Structures are given as C-alpha cells and as structure tokens.
C-alpha cells in the first residue's frame, strides 16, 4: 500500500490536466440544487458563523504553509506562482492544480519533471 501511494504521489503531476476539469465539474454537480443559496446574504451568514470563522482561520494557516513549499519548489525550478493567490479566498484547489499543471508543462520542455518538492 505504501509503495502504491508513493507511485501515485510521484505521478500525480502527469494526470493534473484531468484533475482540474474533474474538480470544477464536481463542484458544479455538488451545488446543482443549491445555487440560490450562494448570494450575498448566504455568503455573509456563512462567514459570520463562529465554527466557520475557526475553520477559515485554520484553512488560512494551511494555505500559508503550503505556499511556503510552493515558493521553495518554484524558486528551485525557476517558475512563477503568483497566479495561485487570487484563487485562495474562493477556490485554492484550482490555483494549486493550475500550478502543478503549468509546472509539469514548463519542466517537461527541459526533459525532466521531478516530483513535487524535489
């Protein structure tokens, strides 16, 4: 099992061009009957609940830590990553998958695509 997870982690960047559209489609499907709840009032209610404020605070820390690792990876390989920041407040998964996808495209032109973090 550990070997399988390692293989998946090492080859995830090869499949990211499928993961991004799959993620966006799954968000649309999961919210299909709930679009009316995504208005200004619903969003305000969402942000003012104490449990959501705590969750968002925790999530901000996770994104900050992840950004440190992305910065190190991007610096090591001479990549840009600024375009992920506008996605953080709403859908950070889109920005992270976009980074992995563009990282793979740029590094594959040089002939080597090291796993993330190496």
Short mmCIF file of N, CA, C and O in Angstrom, two decimals:
data_model
loop_
_atom_site.label_atom_id
_atom_site.label_comp_id
_atom_site.label_asym_id
_atom_site.label_seq_id
_atom_site.Cartn_x
_atom_site.Cartn_y
_atom_site.Cartn_z
N UNK A 1 0.82 -1.19 0.00
CA UNK A 1 0.00 0.00 0.00
C UNK A 1 0.87 1.26 0.00
O UNK A 1 0.58 2.21 -0.71
N UNK A 2 1.94 1.25 0.80
CA UNK A 2 2.83 2.41 0.88
C UNK A 2 3.49 2.66 -0.47
O UNK A 2 3.61 3.81 -0.90
N UNK A 3 3.89 1.60 -1.16
CA UNK A 3 4.52 1.74 -2.47
C UNK A 3 3.53 2.33 -3.48
O UNK A 3 3.89 3.17 -4.29
N UNK A 4 2.28 1.89 -3.41
CA UNK A 4 1.24 2.40 -4.32
C UNK A 4 1.00 3.89 -4.09
O UNK A 4 0.90 4.66 -5.04
N UNK A 5 0.93 4.31 -2.82
CA UNK A 5 0.75 5.73 -2.52
C UNK A 5 1.94 6.56 -2.99
O UNK A 5 1.77 7.67 -3.48
N UNK A 6 3.13 6.01 -2.86
CA UNK A 6 4.33 6.70 -3.33
C UNK A 6 4.28 6.86 -4.85
O UNK A 6 4.61 7.92 -5.37
N UNK A 7 3.85 5.82 -5.55
CA UNK A 7 3.75 5.88 -7.01
C UNK A 7 2.71 6.92 -7.43
O UNK A 7 2.95 7.70 -8.36
N UNK A 8 1.58 6.95 -6.75
CA UNK A 8 0.55 7.94 -7.06
C UNK A 8 1.08 9.35 -6.82
O UNK A 8 0.88 10.24 -7.64
N UNK A 9 1.78 9.57 -5.71
CA UNK A 9 2.33 10.89 -5.40
C UNK A 9 3.36 11.32 -6.45
O UNK A 9 3.42 12.49 -6.82
N UNK A 10 4.16 10.39 -6.92
CA UNK A 10 5.21 10.72 -7.88
C UNK A 10 4.67 10.96 -9.28
O UNK A 10 5.32 11.63 -10.08
N UNK A 11 3.50 10.43 -9.59
CA UNK A 11 2.96 10.59 -10.93
C UNK A 11 1.72 11.47 -10.98
O UNK A 11 1.11 11.62 -12.03
N UNK A 12 1.33 12.07 -9.87
CA UNK A 12 0.12 12.91 -9.84
C UNK A 12 0.22 14.07 -10.83
O UNK A 12 -0.77 14.44 -11.45
N UNK A 13 1.41 14.63 -11.00
CA UNK A 13 1.56 15.76 -11.91
C UNK A 13 1.30 15.36 -13.36
O UNK A 13 1.01 16.20 -14.19
N UNK A 14 1.36 14.07 -13.68
CA UNK A 14 1.09 13.62 -15.04
C UNK A 14 -0.40 13.59 -15.36
O UNK A 14 -0.80 13.58 -16.51
N UNK A 15 -1.24 13.60 -14.33
CA UNK A 15 -2.68 13.49 -14.51
C UNK A 15 -3.44 14.76 -14.14
O UNK A 15 -4.67 14.77 -14.16
N UNK A 16 -2.72 15.83 -13.84
CA UNK A 16 -3.38 17.05 -13.36
C UNK A 16 -4.26 17.68 -14.43
O UNK A 16 -5.25 18.33 -14.10
N UNK A 17 -3.97 17.47 -15.69
CA UNK A 17 -4.82 18.05 -16.73
C UNK A 17 -6.22 17.43 -16.71
O UNK A 17 -7.15 18.01 -17.25
N UNK A 18 -6.40 16.29 -16.08
CA UNK A 18 -7.72 15.69 -15.89
C UNK A 18 -8.31 16.08 -14.53
O UNK A 18 -9.52 16.15 -14.39
N UNK A 19 -7.47 16.32 -13.55
CA UNK A 19 -7.96 16.63 -12.21
C UNK A 19 -8.64 17.99 -12.14
O UNK A 19 -9.66 18.15 -11.46
N UNK A 20 -8.10 18.98 -12.83
CA UNK A 20 -8.67 20.33 -12.77
C UNK A 20 -10.09 20.37 -13.32
O UNK A 20 -11.01 20.83 -12.63
N UNK A 21 -10.34 19.87 -14.54
CA UNK A 21 -11.73 19.87 -15.02
C UNK A 21 -12.65 18.98 -14.18
O UNK A 21 -13.82 19.31 -13.97
N UNK A 22 -12.13 17.87 -13.66
CA UNK A 22 -12.92 16.99 -12.81
C UNK A 22 -13.34 17.71 -11.54
O UNK A 22 -14.49 17.61 -11.10
N UNK A 23 -12.42 18.46 -10.94
CA UNK A 23 -12.73 19.21 -9.73
C UNK A 23 -13.82 20.25 -10.00
O UNK A 23 -14.79 20.35 -9.25
N UNK A 24 -13.66 21.02 -11.05
CA UNK A 24 -14.64 22.07 -11.37
C UNK A 24 -16.02 21.45 -11.65
O UNK A 24 -17.04 21.93 -11.15
N UNK A 25 -16.04 20.36 -12.41
CA UNK A 25 -17.31 19.69 -12.71
C UNK A 25 -17.96 19.15 -11.44
O UNK A 25 -19.18 19.24 -11.27
N UNK A 26 -17.15 18.60 -10.54
CA UNK A 26 -17.71 18.06 -9.30
C UNK A 26 -18.30 19.16 -8.42
O UNK A 26 -19.32 18.96 -7.76
N UNK A 27 -17.69 20.34 -8.42
CA UNK A 27 -18.24 21.47 -7.67
C UNK A 27 -19.60 21.87 -8.24
O UNK A 27 -20.55 22.13 -7.49
N UNK A 28 -19.70 21.90 -9.56
CA UNK A 28 -20.97 22.25 -10.20
C UNK A 28 -22.03 21.21 -9.84
O UNK A 28 -23.15 21.56 -9.46
N UNK A 29 -21.69 19.93 -9.93
CA UNK A 29 -22.66 18.87 -9.63
C UNK A 29 -23.08 18.91 -8.16
O UNK A 29 -24.27 18.80 -7.85
N UNK A 30 -22.13 19.07 -7.25
CA UNK A 30 -22.46 19.08 -5.83
C UNK A 30 -23.34 20.26 -5.42
O UNK A 30 -24.06 20.20 -4.44
N UNK A 31 -23.26 21.35 -6.17
CA UNK A 31 -24.05 22.54 -5.84
C UNK A 31 -25.23 22.75 -6.78
O UNK A 31 -25.86 23.80 -6.75
N UNK A 32 -25.55 21.76 -7.59
CA UNK A 32 -26.58 21.93 -8.63
C UNK A 32 -27.90 22.46 -8.08
O UNK A 32 -28.45 23.40 -8.62
N UNK A 33 -28.40 21.90 -7.02
CA UNK A 33 -29.68 22.36 -6.49
C UNK A 33 -29.58 23.47 -5.47
O UNK A 33 -30.57 23.88 -4.89
N UNK A 34 -28.38 23.98 -5.25
CA UNK A 34 -28.17 24.96 -4.18
C UNK A 34 -27.69 26.31 -4.67
O UNK A 34 -27.20 27.11 -3.89
N UNK A 35 -27.77 26.59 -5.94
CA UNK A 35 -27.22 27.84 -6.46
C UNK A 35 -27.90 29.06 -5.84
O UNK A 35 -27.27 30.11 -5.71
N UNK A 36 -29.15 28.96 -5.46
CA UNK A 36 -29.85 30.12 -4.89
C UNK A 36 -29.27 30.49 -3.52
O UNK A 36 -29.42 31.63 -3.08
N UNK A 37 -28.62 29.56 -2.84
CA UNK A 37 -28.02 29.85 -1.54
C UNK A 37 -26.70 30.59 -1.62
O UNK A 37 -26.18 31.06 -0.61
N UNK A 38 -26.15 30.72 -2.82
CA UNK A 38 -24.86 31.40 -2.99
C UNK A 38 -25.06 32.86 -3.38
O UNK A 38 -24.54 33.34 -4.37
N UNK A 39 -25.80 33.57 -2.57
CA UNK A 39 -25.97 35.00 -2.79
C UNK A 39 -25.22 35.76 -1.68
O UNK A 39 -24.57 35.15 -0.83
N UNK A 40 -25.31 37.07 -1.69
CA UNK A 40 -24.57 37.88 -0.71
C UNK A 40 -25.01 37.57 0.72
O UNK A 40 -24.19 37.47 1.63
N UNK A 41 -26.32 37.39 0.92
CA UNK A 41 -26.82 37.10 2.26
C UNK A 41 -26.33 35.72 2.74
O UNK A 41 -25.92 35.57 3.89
N UNK A 42 -26.39 34.74 1.87
CA UNK A 42 -25.92 33.40 2.24
C UNK A 42 -24.43 33.38 2.53
O UNK A 42 -23.97 32.72 3.46
N UNK A 43 -23.67 34.13 1.75
CA UNK A 43 -22.23 34.19 1.96
C UNK A 43 -21.90 34.90 3.28
O UNK A 43 -21.01 34.49 4.02
N UNK A 44 -22.64 35.96 3.59
CA UNK A 44 -22.45 36.68 4.86
C UNK A 44 -22.75 35.77 6.05
O UNK A 44 -22.00 35.73 7.02
N UNK A 45 -23.84 35.04 5.96
CA UNK A 45 -24.20 34.10 7.01
C UNK A 45 -23.11 33.04 7.19
O UNK A 45 -22.72 32.71 8.31
N UNK A 46 -22.60 32.54 6.08
CA UNK A 46 -21.53 31.54 6.10
C UNK A 46 -20.29 32.07 6.83
O UNK A 46 -19.70 31.38 7.65
N UNK A 47 -19.91 33.31 6.55
CA UNK A 47 -18.70 33.88 7.14
C UNK A 47 -18.87 34.31 8.59
O UNK A 47 -17.88 34.45 9.31
N UNK A 48 -20.10 34.54 9.05
CA UNK A 48 -20.30 35.04 10.41
C UNK A 48 -20.53 33.93 11.44
O UNK A 48 -20.58 34.23 12.63
N UNK A 49 -20.65 32.71 11.02
CA UNK A 49 -20.80 31.60 11.96
C UNK A 49 -19.47 31.33 12.66
O UNK A 49 -18.44 31.20 12.00
N UNK A 50 -19.45 31.24 13.99
CA UNK A 50 -18.19 31.04 14.71
C UNK A 50 -17.43 29.80 14.26
O UNK A 50 -16.20 29.83 14.12
N UNK A 51 -18.11 28.70 13.96
CA UNK A 51 -17.41 27.49 13.55
C UNK A 51 -16.73 27.71 12.20
O UNK A 51 -15.64 27.22 11.95
N UNK A 52 -17.36 28.48 11.32
CA UNK A 52 -16.76 28.75 10.01
C UNK A 52 -15.58 29.70 10.16
O UNK A 52 -14.58 29.56 9.44
N UNK A 53 -15.65 30.65 11.07
CA UNK A 53 -14.52 31.55 11.28
C UNK A 53 -13.29 30.77 11.75
O UNK A 53 -12.18 31.01 11.32
N UNK A 54 -13.52 29.82 12.65
CA UNK A 54 -12.42 28.98 13.13
C UNK A 54 -11.88 28.11 12.01
O UNK A 54 -10.67 27.97 11.85
N UNK A 55 -12.77 27.54 11.23
CA UNK A 55 -12.35 26.70 10.11
C UNK A 55 -11.57 27.51 9.08
O UNK A 55 -10.54 27.05 8.57
N UNK A 56 -12.04 28.70 8.76
CA UNK A 56 -11.34 29.55 7.80
C UNK A 56 -9.98 29.98 8.33
O UNK A 56 -9.01 30.09 7.56
N UNK A 57 -9.87 30.24 9.62
CA UNK A 57 -8.59 30.58 10.23
C UNK A 57 -7.60 29.42 10.08
O UNK A 57 -6.46 29.60 9.66
N UNK A 58 -8.07 28.22 10.37
CA UNK A 58 -7.24 27.02 10.21
C UNK A 58 -6.85 26.84 8.75
O UNK A 58 -5.70 26.53 8.43
N UNK A 59 -7.80 27.04 7.87
CA UNK A 59 -7.55 26.89 6.44
C UNK A 59 -6.52 27.91 5.95
O UNK A 59 -5.67 27.59 5.11
N UNK A 60 -6.57 29.12 6.47
CA UNK A 60 -5.59 30.15 6.10
C UNK A 60 -4.18 29.71 6.50
O UNK A 60 -3.22 29.94 5.76
N UNK A 61 -4.05 29.09 7.66
CA UNK A 61 -2.73 28.59 8.08
C UNK A 61 -2.25 27.48 7.15
O UNK A 61 -1.07 27.45 6.78
N UNK A 62 -3.13 26.59 6.78
CA UNK A 62 -2.76 25.50 5.85
C UNK A 62 -2.29 26.08 4.52
O UNK A 62 -1.27 25.67 3.97
N UNK A 63 -3.02 27.07 4.00
CA UNK A 63 -2.62 27.69 2.74
C UNK A 63 -1.29 28.43 2.87
O UNK A 63 -0.47 28.42 1.95
N UNK A 64 -1.06 29.05 4.01
CA UNK A 64 0.22 29.72 4.23
C UNK A 64 1.39 28.74 4.23
O UNK A 64 2.42 28.99 3.61
N UNK A 65 1.22 27.63 4.92
CA UNK A 65 2.27 26.61 4.97
C UNK A 65 2.50 26.02 3.58
O UNK A 65 3.64 25.84 3.14
N UNK A 66 1.41 25.75 2.87
CA UNK A 66 1.52 25.21 1.53
C UNK A 66 2.21 26.19 0.59
O UNK A 66 3.01 25.80 -0.27
N UNK A 67 1.94 27.47 0.77
CA UNK A 67 2.58 28.49 -0.06
C UNK A 67 4.09 28.52 0.15
O UNK A 67 4.85 28.73 -0.80
N UNK A 68 4.55 28.27 1.36
CA UNK A 68 6.00 28.20 1.62
C UNK A 68 6.62 27.08 0.79
O UNK A 68 7.66 27.26 0.14
N UNK A 69 5.97 25.91 0.75
CA UNK A 69 6.51 24.80 -0.02
C UNK A 69 6.45 25.07 -1.52
O UNK A 69 7.37 24.74 -2.27
N UNK A 70 5.36 25.71 -1.98
CA UNK A 70 5.27 26.07 -3.39
C UNK A 70 6.33 27.09 -3.76
O UNK A 70 6.97 26.99 -4.80
N UNK A 71 6.57 28.05 -2.89
CA UNK A 71 7.61 29.05 -3.13
C UNK A 71 8.98 28.37 -3.27
O UNK A 71 9.74 28.70 -4.18
N UNK A 72 9.28 27.44 -2.37
CA UNK A 72 10.56 26.73 -2.45
C UNK A 72 10.67 25.94 -3.75
O UNK A 72 11.71 25.96 -4.41
N UNK A 73 9.61 25.24 -4.13
CA UNK A 73 9.62 24.46 -5.36
C UNK A 73 9.77 25.36 -6.58
O UNK A 73 10.56 25.08 -7.47
N UNK A 74 9.01 26.46 -6.61
CA UNK A 74 9.06 27.38 -7.74
C UNK A 74 10.43 28.04 -7.85
O UNK A 74 10.97 28.19 -8.95
N UNK A 75 11.01 28.42 -6.72
CA UNK A 75 12.33 29.04 -6.73
C UNK A 75 13.39 28.06 -7.25
O UNK A 75 14.25 28.42 -8.05
N UNK A 76 13.30 26.83 -6.80
CA UNK A 76 14.27 25.81 -7.20
C UNK A 76 14.24 25.56 -8.71
O UNK A 76 15.27 25.32 -9.33
N UNK A 77 13.05 25.64 -9.31
CA UNK A 77 12.92 25.32 -10.73
C UNK A 77 12.72 26.55 -11.62
O UNK A 77 12.49 26.41 -12.82
N UNK A 78 12.83 27.74 -11.04
CA UNK A 78 12.70 28.97 -11.82
C UNK A 78 11.30 29.20 -12.38
O UNK A 78 11.14 29.66 -13.50
N UNK A 79 10.29 28.90 -11.58
CA UNK A 79 8.90 29.04 -12.00
C UNK A 79 8.22 30.21 -11.31
O UNK A 79 8.67 30.66 -10.26
N UNK A 80 7.14 30.69 -11.87
CA UNK A 80 6.31 31.70 -11.23
C UNK A 80 5.12 31.02 -10.58
O UNK A 80 4.66 29.98 -11.06
N UNK A 81 4.60 31.62 -9.54
CA UNK A 81 3.45 31.03 -8.87
C UNK A 81 2.47 32.08 -8.36
O UNK A 81 1.52 31.75 -7.66
N UNK A 82 2.63 33.33 -8.73
CA UNK A 82 1.79 34.41 -8.24
C UNK A 82 0.32 34.20 -8.59
O UNK A 82 -0.56 34.66 -7.87
N UNK A 83 0.03 33.52 -9.69
CA UNK A 83 -1.34 33.36 -10.17
C UNK A 83 -2.20 32.47 -9.27
O UNK A 83 -3.41 32.41 -9.44
N UNK A 84 -1.60 31.80 -8.29
CA UNK A 84 -2.41 30.98 -7.39
C UNK A 84 -3.07 31.83 -6.30
O UNK A 84 -4.09 31.43 -5.76
N UNK A 85 -2.52 32.99 -5.98
CA UNK A 85 -3.03 33.80 -4.88
C UNK A 85 -4.47 34.29 -5.08
O UNK A 85 -5.24 34.28 -4.12
N UNK A 86 -4.88 34.73 -6.27
CA UNK A 86 -6.28 35.16 -6.42
C UNK A 86 -7.29 34.03 -6.19
O UNK A 86 -8.44 34.30 -5.87
N UNK A 87 -6.87 32.78 -6.31
CA UNK A 87 -7.79 31.66 -6.09
C UNK A 87 -7.93 31.31 -4.62
O UNK A 87 -8.89 30.62 -4.25
N UNK A 88 -7.00 31.73 -3.77
CA UNK A 88 -7.02 31.33 -2.36
C UNK A 88 -8.30 31.69 -1.61
O UNK A 88 -8.82 30.87 -0.88
N UNK A 89 -8.86 32.90 -1.76
CA UNK A 89 -10.05 33.21 -0.98
C UNK A 89 -11.29 32.41 -1.39
O UNK A 89 -12.21 32.25 -0.60
N UNK A 90 -11.33 31.91 -2.61
CA UNK A 90 -12.53 31.26 -3.09
C UNK A 90 -12.33 29.76 -3.34
O UNK A 90 -13.01 28.94 -2.75
N UNK A 91 -11.40 29.41 -4.22
CA UNK A 91 -11.16 28.01 -4.57
C UNK A 91 -9.66 27.76 -4.74
O UNK A 91 -9.15 27.72 -5.85
N UNK A 92 -8.94 27.57 -3.65
CA UNK A 92 -7.50 27.38 -3.75
C UNK A 92 -7.10 26.11 -4.50
O UNK A 92 -6.02 26.05 -5.08
N UNK A 93 -7.97 25.12 -4.54
CA UNK A 93 -7.66 23.90 -5.27
C UNK A 93 -7.40 24.21 -6.74
O UNK A 93 -6.51 23.62 -7.35
N UNK A 94 -8.15 25.13 -7.31
CA UNK A 94 -7.96 25.50 -8.71
C UNK A 94 -6.55 26.06 -8.91
O UNK A 94 -5.84 25.68 -9.84
N UNK A 95 -6.12 26.96 -8.04
CA UNK A 95 -4.78 27.54 -8.15
C UNK A 95 -3.68 26.51 -7.97
O UNK A 95 -2.69 26.53 -8.69
N UNK A 96 -3.86 25.62 -7.01
CA UNK A 96 -2.83 24.60 -6.76
C UNK A 96 -2.74 23.62 -7.92
O UNK A 96 -1.63 23.27 -8.36
N UNK A 97 -3.88 23.18 -8.45
CA UNK A 97 -3.83 22.29 -9.61
C UNK A 97 -3.27 23.00 -10.83
O UNK A 97 -2.52 22.40 -11.62
N UNK A 98 -3.58 24.27 -10.99
CA UNK A 98 -3.04 25.04 -12.09
C UNK A 98 -1.52 25.16 -11.98
O UNK A 98 -0.80 25.01 -12.97
N UNK A 99 -1.02 25.38 -10.76
CA UNK A 99 0.43 25.43 -10.56
C UNK A 99 1.09 24.11 -10.95
O UNK A 99 2.10 24.07 -11.65
N UNK A 100 0.51 23.00 -10.50
CA UNK A 100 1.09 21.69 -10.80
C UNK A 100 1.06 21.43 -12.30
O UNK A 100 2.02 20.92 -12.88
N UNK A 101 -0.02 21.81 -12.96
CA UNK A 101 -0.15 21.60 -14.39
C UNK A 101 0.88 22.43 -15.15
O UNK A 101 1.60 21.92 -16.02
N UNK A 102 0.96 23.73 -14.84
CA UNK A 102 1.92 24.59 -15.54
C UNK A 102 3.36 24.22 -15.20
O UNK A 102 4.26 24.33 -16.05
N UNK A 103 3.59 23.75 -13.98
CA UNK A 103 4.92 23.27 -13.60
C UNK A 103 5.32 22.10 -14.47
O UNK A 103 6.42 22.04 -15.00
N UNK A 104 4.42 21.16 -14.65
CA UNK A 104 4.69 19.99 -15.49
C UNK A 104 4.97 20.40 -16.93
O UNK A 104 5.91 19.91 -17.56
N UNK A 105 4.14 21.31 -17.46
CA UNK A 105 4.34 21.76 -18.85
C UNK A 105 5.69 22.42 -19.04
O UNK A 105 6.39 22.13 -20.01
N UNK A 106 6.07 23.30 -18.11
CA UNK A 106 7.35 24.00 -18.28
C UNK A 106 8.53 23.07 -18.09
O UNK A 106 9.49 23.11 -18.86
N UNK A 107 8.49 22.22 -17.06
CA UNK A 107 9.63 21.35 -16.81
C UNK A 107 9.74 20.21 -17.82
O UNK A 107 10.83 19.70 -18.05
N UNK A 108 8.63 19.82 -18.44
CA UNK A 108 8.70 18.75 -19.43
C UNK A 108 9.41 19.22 -20.71
O UNK A 108 9.96 18.40 -21.44
N UNK A 109 9.43 20.54 -20.97
CA UNK A 109 10.17 21.03 -22.12
C UNK A 109 11.67 20.88 -21.93
O UNK A 109 12.40 20.76 -22.90
N UNK A 110 12.12 20.84 -20.68
CA UNK A 110 13.55 20.63 -20.42
C UNK A 110 13.90 19.15 -20.35
O UNK A 110 15.06 18.80 -20.25
N UNK A 111 12.88 18.30 -20.43
CA UNK A 111 13.12 16.87 -20.47
C UNK A 111 13.05 16.16 -19.14
O UNK A 111 13.09 14.94 -19.09
N UNK A 112 12.97 16.90 -18.04
CA UNK A 112 12.87 16.27 -16.73
C UNK A 112 11.73 16.90 -15.95
O UNK A 112 11.58 18.11 -15.94
N UNK A 113 10.95 16.06 -15.34
CA UNK A 113 9.87 16.54 -14.48
C UNK A 113 10.01 15.84 -13.15
O UNK A 113 9.51 14.75 -12.94
N UNK A 114 10.74 16.48 -12.22
CA UNK A 114 10.90 15.86 -10.90
C UNK A 114 9.59 15.90 -10.13
O UNK A 114 8.76 16.77 -10.38
N UNK A 115 9.41 14.97 -9.21
CA UNK A 115 8.20 15.01 -8.38
C UNK A 115 8.13 16.32 -7.60
O UNK A 115 9.15 16.97 -7.37
N UNK A 116 6.94 16.70 -7.20
CA UNK A 116 6.78 17.92 -6.41
C UNK A 116 7.64 17.86 -5.17
O UNK A 116 7.73 16.83 -4.51
N UNK A 117 8.28 18.97 -4.87
CA UNK A 117 9.09 19.06 -3.67
C UNK A 117 10.52 18.58 -3.84
O UNK A 117 11.31 18.67 -2.91
N UNK A 118 10.86 18.12 -5.02
CA UNK A 118 12.25 17.67 -5.21
C UNK A 118 12.96 18.51 -6.23
O UNK A 118 12.41 19.29 -6.92
#
